[in-house]
Tab-separated table of C-alpha atoms in Angstrom:
chain	number	residue	atom	x	y	z
U	1	MET	CA	121.741	163.809	162.909
U	2	ALA	CA	123.499	161.737	165.714
U	3	VAL	CA	120.364	159.440	166.287
U	4	ALA	CA	120.259	158.860	162.797
U	5	PHE	CA	124.022	157.725	162.652
U	6	LEU	CA	123.539	155.473	165.868
U	7	LEU	CA	120.370	153.766	163.906
U	8	TYR	CA	122.553	153.447	161.083
U	9	VAL	CA	125.436	151.601	163.199
U	10	PHE	CA	123.056	149.853	165.044
U	11	ALA	CA	121.207	148.451	161.841
U	12	GLU	CA	124.562	147.487	160.091
U	13	ILE	CA	125.399	145.542	163.178
U	14	ALA	CA	122.352	143.886	163.102
U	15	ALA	CA	122.657	143.170	159.280
U	16	ILE	CA	125.948	141.853	159.696
U	17	TRP	CA	125.306	139.685	162.870
U	18	ALA	CA	122.170	137.999	161.063
U	19	VAL	CA	124.131	137.034	158.152
U	20	GLY	CA	127.020	135.753	159.980
U	21	SER	CA	124.657	133.759	162.006
U	22	ALA	CA	123.432	132.198	158.672
U	23	VAL	CA	126.269	131.724	156.751
U	24	GLY	CA	129.431	131.750	159.327
U	25	VAL	CA	132.180	134.407	159.390
U	26	LEU	CA	134.202	133.391	156.411
U	27	GLY	CA	130.899	133.476	154.621
U	28	THR	CA	130.144	137.073	156.058
U	29	LEU	CA	133.637	138.234	154.824
U	30	GLY	CA	133.327	136.703	151.485
U	31	LEU	CA	130.115	138.550	150.883
U	32	LEU	CA	131.024	141.727	152.182
U	33	LEU	CA	134.110	141.616	149.969
U	34	ALA	CA	132.116	140.569	146.907
U	35	GLY	CA	129.577	143.291	147.273
U	36	ALA	CA	132.436	145.674	147.451
U	37	PHE	CA	134.046	144.347	144.215
U	38	LEU	CA	130.944	144.101	142.415
U	39	GLY	CA	129.550	147.307	143.432
U	40	SER	CA	132.519	149.300	142.631
U	41	TRP	CA	132.738	147.576	139.056
U	42	LEU	CA	129.094	148.525	138.681
U	43	ALA	CA	129.740	152.117	139.901
U	44	ARG	CA	132.419	152.609	137.496
U	45	ARG	CA	130.321	151.317	134.694
U	46	GLU	CA	127.383	153.570	135.246
U	47	GLY	CA	129.565	156.553	136.114
U	48	GLY	CA	130.908	156.342	132.713
U	49	LYS	CA	127.481	156.155	131.295
U	50	ALA	CA	126.466	159.164	133.492
U	51	MET	CA	129.763	161.256	132.086
U	52	ARG	CA	129.122	160.240	128.517
U	53	ALA	CA	125.534	161.597	128.800
U	54	PHE	CA	126.649	164.703	130.424
U	55	VAL	CA	129.251	165.408	127.620
U	56	ALA	CA	126.691	164.697	125.096
U	57	ALA	CA	124.060	167.035	126.687
U	58	ALA	CA	126.757	169.885	127.177
U	59	ARG	CA	127.686	169.399	123.556
U	60	SER	CA	124.231	169.592	122.175
U	61	GLY	CA	123.475	172.742	124.385
U	62	ARG	CA	120.828	171.531	126.362
U	63	PRO	CA	120.429	171.661	130.206
U	64	ALA	CA	122.256	168.901	131.896
U	65	GLU	CA	120.724	168.760	135.419
U	66	LYS	CA	119.545	165.020	134.770
U	67	GLU	CA	122.773	163.983	133.648
U	68	LEU	CA	124.804	165.850	136.556
U	69	THR	CA	122.512	164.414	139.285
U	70	ASP	CA	122.925	160.931	137.906
U	71	GLY	CA	126.791	161.207	138.138
U	72	MET	CA	126.399	162.793	141.547
U	73	LEU	CA	123.825	159.851	142.963
U	74	VAL	CA	126.293	157.134	141.096
U	75	GLY	CA	129.112	158.618	142.940
U	76	LEU	CA	127.436	158.541	146.511
U	77	GLY	CA	126.168	154.929	145.610
U	78	GLY	CA	129.982	153.838	144.805
U	79	VAL	CA	131.040	155.354	148.492
U	80	LEU	CA	128.175	153.701	150.211
U	81	ILE	CA	129.091	150.371	148.701
U	82	LEU	CA	132.554	150.860	149.678
U	83	VAL	CA	131.673	151.461	153.443
U	84	PRO	CA	131.609	148.005	154.803
U	85	GLY	CA	128.233	146.781	155.659
U	86	PHE	CA	125.188	145.452	154.137
U	87	VAL	CA	122.775	148.263	154.728
U	88	SER	CA	125.160	150.715	153.008
U	89	ASP	CA	125.627	148.244	150.110
U	90	VAL	CA	122.001	147.921	149.636
U	91	LEU	CA	121.602	151.593	149.740
U	92	GLY	CA	124.558	152.086	147.181
U	93	LEU	CA	123.374	149.660	144.710
U	94	LEU	CA	119.731	151.286	144.798
U	95	LEU	CA	121.721	154.361	144.041
U	96	ILE	CA	123.739	153.005	141.136
U	97	LEU	CA	121.053	150.955	139.564
U	98	PRO	CA	119.057	153.047	136.871
U	99	PRO	CA	115.536	152.600	137.831
U	100	SER	CA	115.911	153.209	141.337
U	101	ARG	CA	118.176	156.189	140.762
U	102	ALA	CA	115.660	157.759	138.520
U	103	VAL	CA	113.200	157.841	141.665
U	104	ALA	CA	116.366	159.269	143.563
U	105	ARG	CA	116.886	161.798	141.058
U	106	ARG	CA	113.370	163.111	140.900
U	107	LEU	CA	113.283	163.336	144.713
U	108	TRP	CA	116.394	165.217	144.809
U	109	LEU	CA	115.654	167.544	141.849
U	110	LYS	CA	112.391	168.592	143.667
U	111	ARG	CA	114.033	169.077	147.120
U	112	MET	CA	116.654	171.213	145.522
U	113	GLU	CA	114.112	173.254	143.585
U	114	LYS	CA	112.329	174.112	146.640
U	115	ARG	CA	115.440	174.835	148.583
U	116	ALA	CA	116.429	177.061	145.999
U	117	VAL	CA	113.396	179.202	145.526
U	118	ARG	CA	113.275	179.784	149.563
U	119	PHE	CA	117.078	180.393	149.670
U	120	ALA	CA	116.504	183.208	146.895
U	121	ASN	CA	113.315	184.633	148.884
U	122	GLN	CA	115.306	184.475	151.956
U	123	ARG	CA	118.250	186.436	150.714
U	124	ARG	CA	116.494	189.153	148.739
U	125	GLY	CA	112.737	189.075	149.898
U	126	PRO	CA	109.793	188.592	147.663
U	127	VAL	CA	110.812	188.815	143.939
U	128	MET	CA	109.242	191.559	141.825
U	129	VAL	CA	109.499	191.525	138.041
U	130	VAL	CA	109.300	194.980	136.377
U	131	ASP	CA	108.389	195.026	132.786
U	132	SER	CA	110.174	197.909	130.820
U	133	GLU	CA	111.694	199.053	127.547
U	134	VAL	CA	114.555	201.172	126.263
U	135	VAL	CA	113.491	204.426	124.462
U	136	SER	CA	116.140	206.483	122.795
U	137	SER	CA	115.590	210.230	123.107
U	138	GLU	CA	117.355	210.860	120.017
U	139	GLU	CA	114.960	209.833	117.460
U	140	PRO	CA	113.562	212.597	115.340
U	141	GLY	CA	109.820	213.316	115.568
U	142	ARG	CA	109.358	211.770	119.067
U	143	LYS	CA	108.935	213.621	122.037
U	144	PRO	CA	111.201	212.810	125.121
U	145	PRO	CA	110.061	210.281	127.448
U	146	THR	CA	108.640	210.955	130.586
U	147	VAL	CA	111.262	210.231	133.428
U	148	ILE	CA	109.773	209.139	136.971
U	149	GLU	CA	112.151	210.020	139.860
U	150	GLY	CA	112.510	207.401	142.540
U	151	ARG	CA	114.766	205.427	144.863
U	152	ILE	CA	115.265	201.837	145.682
U	153	VAL	CA	114.718	200.793	149.274
U	154	GLU	CA	116.021	197.252	150.218
U	155	ASN	CA	115.253	195.567	153.379
């Protein structure tokens, strides 16, 4: 994790240095501020769309994992845009724009599905489903059900 952070800081410094060499100090500061303002406006707009989609899904009673994940990715993109630097601005913009956000959403949901299954199996072991039915012994003309005695052993 520390290596990834150091690589990120190195990439940000290199990007700022390259842009600064091309357009100068004031141009670089202007681009950073313009990116922050444009990105925050775009994040607010897309966040509002994601919120309205979530409310519509919740009102209709259908699962809203797509809308909820979109809102989370837009929020993360907004935070990345507000962090000074060109690399974080590009990553944030990719998370905010709908076409690239759809790709990130599919990858995120696939990862979370795998982690949920792994966590569930780790906590309680392999899952066993037992099919059964409830039989009332009070019904006339029916003989009482056979009872199997047993115990549950958890690892």
